[in-house]
């Protein structure tokens, strides 16, 4: 039982070859490139959704920040589609791997910070000290603000990993409990099944929300530095 | 309601002109001074000698010529005693 619980989080391989690269690349197949002025229904809906999201997300940015539009939209589409595909039974979710999320979070965060230091050095350095700080508290606050800046990519990655992993684990556990309870008490198994349905609906929402939160936070870090 | 504060409304004199927590330059200088202070502290603890004065005196004595001659004399003395005991 213990081995089965965490088996779905192991990197999959087929005949000894790792297929995680194929799994990571698969969501791009679901977003075909528009090839006509007026496209089919799938592409039209996708375009409409992307426009809606990008308008809302890029409203706060200036000219410089909007150069990141493609990056941010690709990020939210990738994380959202990967999380949703992971809710299919027996599938592997790449965003449960901390290595993958750190690989997304650290370069994006570092990019925003380096952009800030490069183009607005004075403002970026001044951000480490909140305005109006009393004199005796200045060194401590500078250290605290530095630590909080360095924690940001870790928090980004761990938030996504923990949310998706916890959801998948809960689904496994409650699904296993439902199956085990069928032979013991059908009523209890039915109640557990209702809980499983509600949890699955919640996990659909969490999958999309976590993609939005990840991208929104990167967008906010960019806004602070442009 | 007051709008966003600008640097122009603050007038500092002396050292507070460069180190304060209100204007942009002042905040930047405070941050840099804090980082500089931390760097100096780290440098100081790395470079300071870990040996006590007694250890230093002992090490100076043990590396001196007198000590080396005395050491040779003692080892020769021990060698002679061992030979005598064997006989």
Short mmCIF file of C-alpha atoms in Angstrom, two decimals, chain B residues 10 12 14-15 19 21 25-26 30 35 41 54 59-60 64 67 70 83 87:
data_model
loop_
_atom_site.label_atom_id
_atom_site.label_comp_id
_atom_site.label_asym_id
_atom_site.label_seq_id
_atom_site.Cartn_x
_atom_site.Cartn_y
_atom_site.Cartn_z
CA UNK B 10 12.43 65.88 2.73
CA UNK B 12 18.10 66.64 5.59
CA UNK B 14 24.79 66.53 7.59
CA UNK B 15 25.19 62.75 7.52
CA UNK B 19 21.96 57.97 5.32
CA UNK B 21 15.24 55.79 5.55
CA UNK B 25 19.48 57.70 -2.06
CA UNK B 26 19.42 57.51 1.73
CA UNK B 30 21.88 52.44 4.31
CA UNK B 35 26.06 44.90 3.38
CA UNK B 41 32.66 41.33 9.87
CA UNK B 54 50.72 30.86 24.54
CA UNK B 59 55.23 27.50 18.04
CA UNK B 60 57.93 30.20 17.85
CA UNK B 64 63.77 27.97 16.66
CA UNK B 67 65.06 23.88 20.12
CA UNK B 70 68.26 20.36 21.93
CA UNK B 83 72.46 0.68 23.16
CA UNK B 87 74.58 -4.59 26.04
#
